[in-house]
PDB file of C-alpha atoms in Angstrom:
ATOM      1  CA  GLN A  58     -38.507 215.969 -18.780  1.00 86.00           C
ATOM      2  CA  ALA A  59     -41.921 217.068 -17.478  1.00 90.00           C
ATOM      3  CA  ILE A  60     -43.640 215.253 -20.347  1.00 91.00           C
ATOM      4  CA  GLU A  61     -41.655 212.079 -19.749  1.00 92.00           C
ATOM      5  CA  LYS A  62     -42.237 212.142 -15.979  1.00 94.00           C
ATOM      6  CA  SER A  63     -45.958 212.847 -16.388  1.00 95.00           C
ATOM      7  CA  ILE A  64     -46.407 209.821 -18.644  1.00 95.00           C
ATOM      8  CA  LYS A  65     -44.357 207.691 -16.249  1.00 96.00           C
ATOM      9  CA  ALA A  66     -46.588 208.845 -13.365  1.00 97.00           C
ATOM     10  CA  VAL A  67     -49.652 207.582 -15.243  1.00 97.00           C
ATOM     11  CA  LEU A  68     -47.925 204.259 -15.906  1.00 98.00           C
ATOM     12  CA  VAL A  69     -47.054 203.933 -12.224  1.00 98.00           C
ATOM     13  CA  HIS A  70     -50.665 204.805 -11.347  1.00 97.00           C
ATOM     14  CA  TYR A  71     -51.825 201.893 -13.516  1.00 97.00           C
ATOM     15  CA  LYS A  72     -49.049 199.673 -12.084  1.00 98.00           C
ATOM     16  CA  ILE A  73     -47.518 199.205 -15.531  1.00 98.00           C
ATOM     17  CA  GLU A  74     -43.830 198.344 -15.493  1.00 97.00           C
ATOM     18  CA  PHE A  75     -41.546 200.075 -17.965  1.00 97.00           C
ATOM     19  CA  ARG A  76     -37.878 200.150 -18.867  1.00 94.00           C
ATOM     20  CA  LEU A  77     -35.961 203.080 -17.439  1.00 91.00           C
ATOM     21  CA  VAL A  78     -35.682 205.059 -20.649  1.00 89.00           C
ATOM     22  CA  HIS A  79     -36.376 208.573 -21.892  1.00 86.00           C
ATOM     23  CA  ASP A  80     -38.264 207.347 -24.982  1.00 90.00           C
ATOM     24  CA  ILE A  81     -41.631 209.120 -25.008  1.00 90.00           C
ATOM     25  CA  ASP A  82     -42.968 207.007 -27.892  1.00 91.00           C
ATOM     26  CA  TYR A  83     -42.188 203.811 -25.978  1.00 94.00           C
ATOM     27  CA  LEU A  84     -43.827 205.147 -22.809  1.00 95.00           C
ATOM     28  CA  ILE A  85     -46.967 206.216 -24.671  1.00 94.00           C
ATOM     29  CA  SER A  86     -47.188 202.780 -26.278  1.00 95.00           C
ATOM     30  CA  LEU A  87     -47.532 201.214 -22.818  1.00 97.00           C
ATOM     31  CA  LEU A  88     -50.600 203.233 -21.845  1.00 96.00           C
ATOM     32  CA  PRO A  89     -53.775 201.169 -21.549  1.00 96.00           C
ATOM     33  CA  LYS A  90     -55.906 201.351 -24.682  1.00 94.00           C
ATOM     34  CA  THR A  91     -58.840 202.594 -22.573  1.00 94.00           C
ATOM     35  CA  THR A  92     -56.842 205.572 -21.319  1.00 93.00           C
ATOM     36  CA  PRO A  93     -57.209 208.841 -23.205  1.00 92.00           C
ATOM     37  CA  MET A  94     -53.983 209.676 -24.981  1.00 92.00           C
ATOM     38  CA  PRO A  95     -52.003 212.741 -23.918  1.00 91.00           C
ATOM     39  CA  PRO A  96     -52.673 215.940 -25.863  1.00 87.00           C
ATOM     40  CA  ASN A  97     -50.664 216.288 -29.084  1.00 84.00           C
ATOM     41  CA  THR A  98     -49.434 212.696 -28.887  1.00 85.00           C
ATOM     42  CA  ARG A  99     -47.809 212.691 -32.329  1.00 82.00           C
ATOM     43  CA  GLU A 100     -45.856 215.846 -31.617  1.00 85.00           C
ATOM     44  CA  LEU A 101     -44.783 214.619 -28.179  1.00 83.00           C
ATOM     45  CA  VAL A 102     -42.767 211.828 -29.736  1.00 78.00           C
ATOM     46  CA  THR A 103     -40.445 214.459 -31.209  1.00 76.00           C
ATOM     47  CA  MET A 104     -39.679 215.633 -27.679  1.00 75.00           C
ATOM     48  CA  THR A 105     -37.673 212.475 -26.930  1.00 72.00           C
ATOM     49  CA  ILE A 106     -34.584 214.043 -28.456  1.00 68.00           C
ATOM     50  CA  TYR A 107     -34.841 216.938 -26.017  1.00 65.00           C
ATOM     51  CA  ALA A 108     -35.407 214.568 -23.101  1.00 61.00           C
ATOM     52  CA  VAL A 109     -31.955 213.153 -23.723  1.00 60.00           C
ATOM     53  CA  MET A 110     -30.031 215.851 -25.559  1.00 59.00           C
ATOM     54  CA  LEU A 111     -30.590 218.715 -23.143  1.00 56.00           C
ATOM     55  CA  ARG A 112     -30.167 216.552 -20.055  1.00 58.00           C
ATOM     56  CA  TYR A 113     -26.453 216.064 -20.606  1.00 62.00           C
ATOM     57  CA  PRO A 114     -23.736 218.546 -21.592  1.00 63.00           C
ATOM     58  CA  GLY A 115     -22.511 218.524 -25.150  1.00 65.00           C
ATOM     59  CA  ASP A 116     -22.967 219.948 -28.584  1.00 64.00           C
ATOM     60  CA  TYR A 117     -26.525 220.541 -29.695  1.00 65.00           C
ATOM     61  CA  GLU A 118     -28.403 223.089 -31.698  1.00 71.00           C
ATOM     62  CA  ASP A 119     -30.163 225.930 -29.975  1.00 75.00           C
ATOM     63  CA  ILE A 120     -33.923 225.685 -29.944  1.00 78.00           C
ATOM     64  CA  THR A 121     -36.042 228.465 -31.375  1.00 87.00           C
ATOM     65  CA  LYS A 122     -38.344 230.650 -29.323  1.00 92.00           C
ATOM     66  CA  GLU A 123     -41.316 228.928 -30.983  1.00 92.00           C
ATOM     67  CA  GLU A 124     -39.984 225.471 -30.071  1.00 85.00           C
ATOM     68  CA  TYR A 125     -39.416 226.647 -26.507  1.00 86.00           C
ATOM     69  CA  GLU A 126     -42.915 228.088 -26.178  1.00 93.00           C
ATOM     70  CA  TRP A 127     -44.517 224.981 -27.707  1.00 90.00           C
ATOM     71  CA  SER A 128     -42.586 222.683 -25.372  1.00 87.00           C
ATOM     72  CA  ILE A 129     -43.674 224.657 -22.289  1.00 92.00           C
ATOM     73  CA  LYS A 130     -47.306 224.540 -23.457  1.00 93.00           C
ATOM     74  CA  ALA A 131     -47.075 220.812 -24.232  1.00 91.00           C
ATOM     75  CA  ALA A 132     -45.480 220.050 -20.861  1.00 91.00           C
ATOM     76  CA  LYS A 133     -48.271 221.863 -19.026  1.00 95.00           C
ATOM     77  CA  GLU A 134     -50.957 220.072 -21.038  1.00 95.00           C
ATOM     78  CA  VAL A 135     -49.441 216.622 -20.448  1.00 94.00           C
ATOM     79  CA  TYR A 136     -48.959 217.394 -16.759  1.00 96.00           C
ATOM     80  CA  HIS A 137     -52.655 218.300 -16.419  1.00 96.00           C
ATOM     81  CA  TRP A 138     -53.632 215.207 -18.452  1.00 96.00           C
ATOM     82  CA  ALA A 139     -51.677 213.013 -16.016  1.00 97.00           C
ATOM     83  CA  GLU A 140     -53.032 214.851 -12.996  1.00 97.00           C
ATOM     84  CA  ASN A 141     -56.633 214.292 -14.163  1.00 96.00           C
ATOM     85  CA  ILE A 142     -56.039 210.569 -14.671  1.00 96.00           C
ATOM     86  CA  ILE A 143     -54.325 210.086 -11.336  1.00 96.00           C
ATOM     87  CA  LYS A 144     -56.961 212.038  -9.389  1.00 94.00           C
ATOM     88  CA  HIS A 145     -59.808 209.856 -10.681  1.00 83.00           C
TER      89      HIS A 145
END
């Protein structure tokens, strides 16, 4: 969710309207071409499933320790990316 919200914050900063979705690929596609892309953009797209799956109760596979650690690292990097854009 931190990745999704960080990208949405950048879109709001640029006054870009977007559908209310959890689709990280869609949100990234709306970023201005002159804006640096978030770190690990290709890998971030795979996080969309977690943005939806883990938000609601139900059956889903456990994530591995490596997936957990990577997602925390990615969330921090995207948060700092958004923070740098918004501050300038």
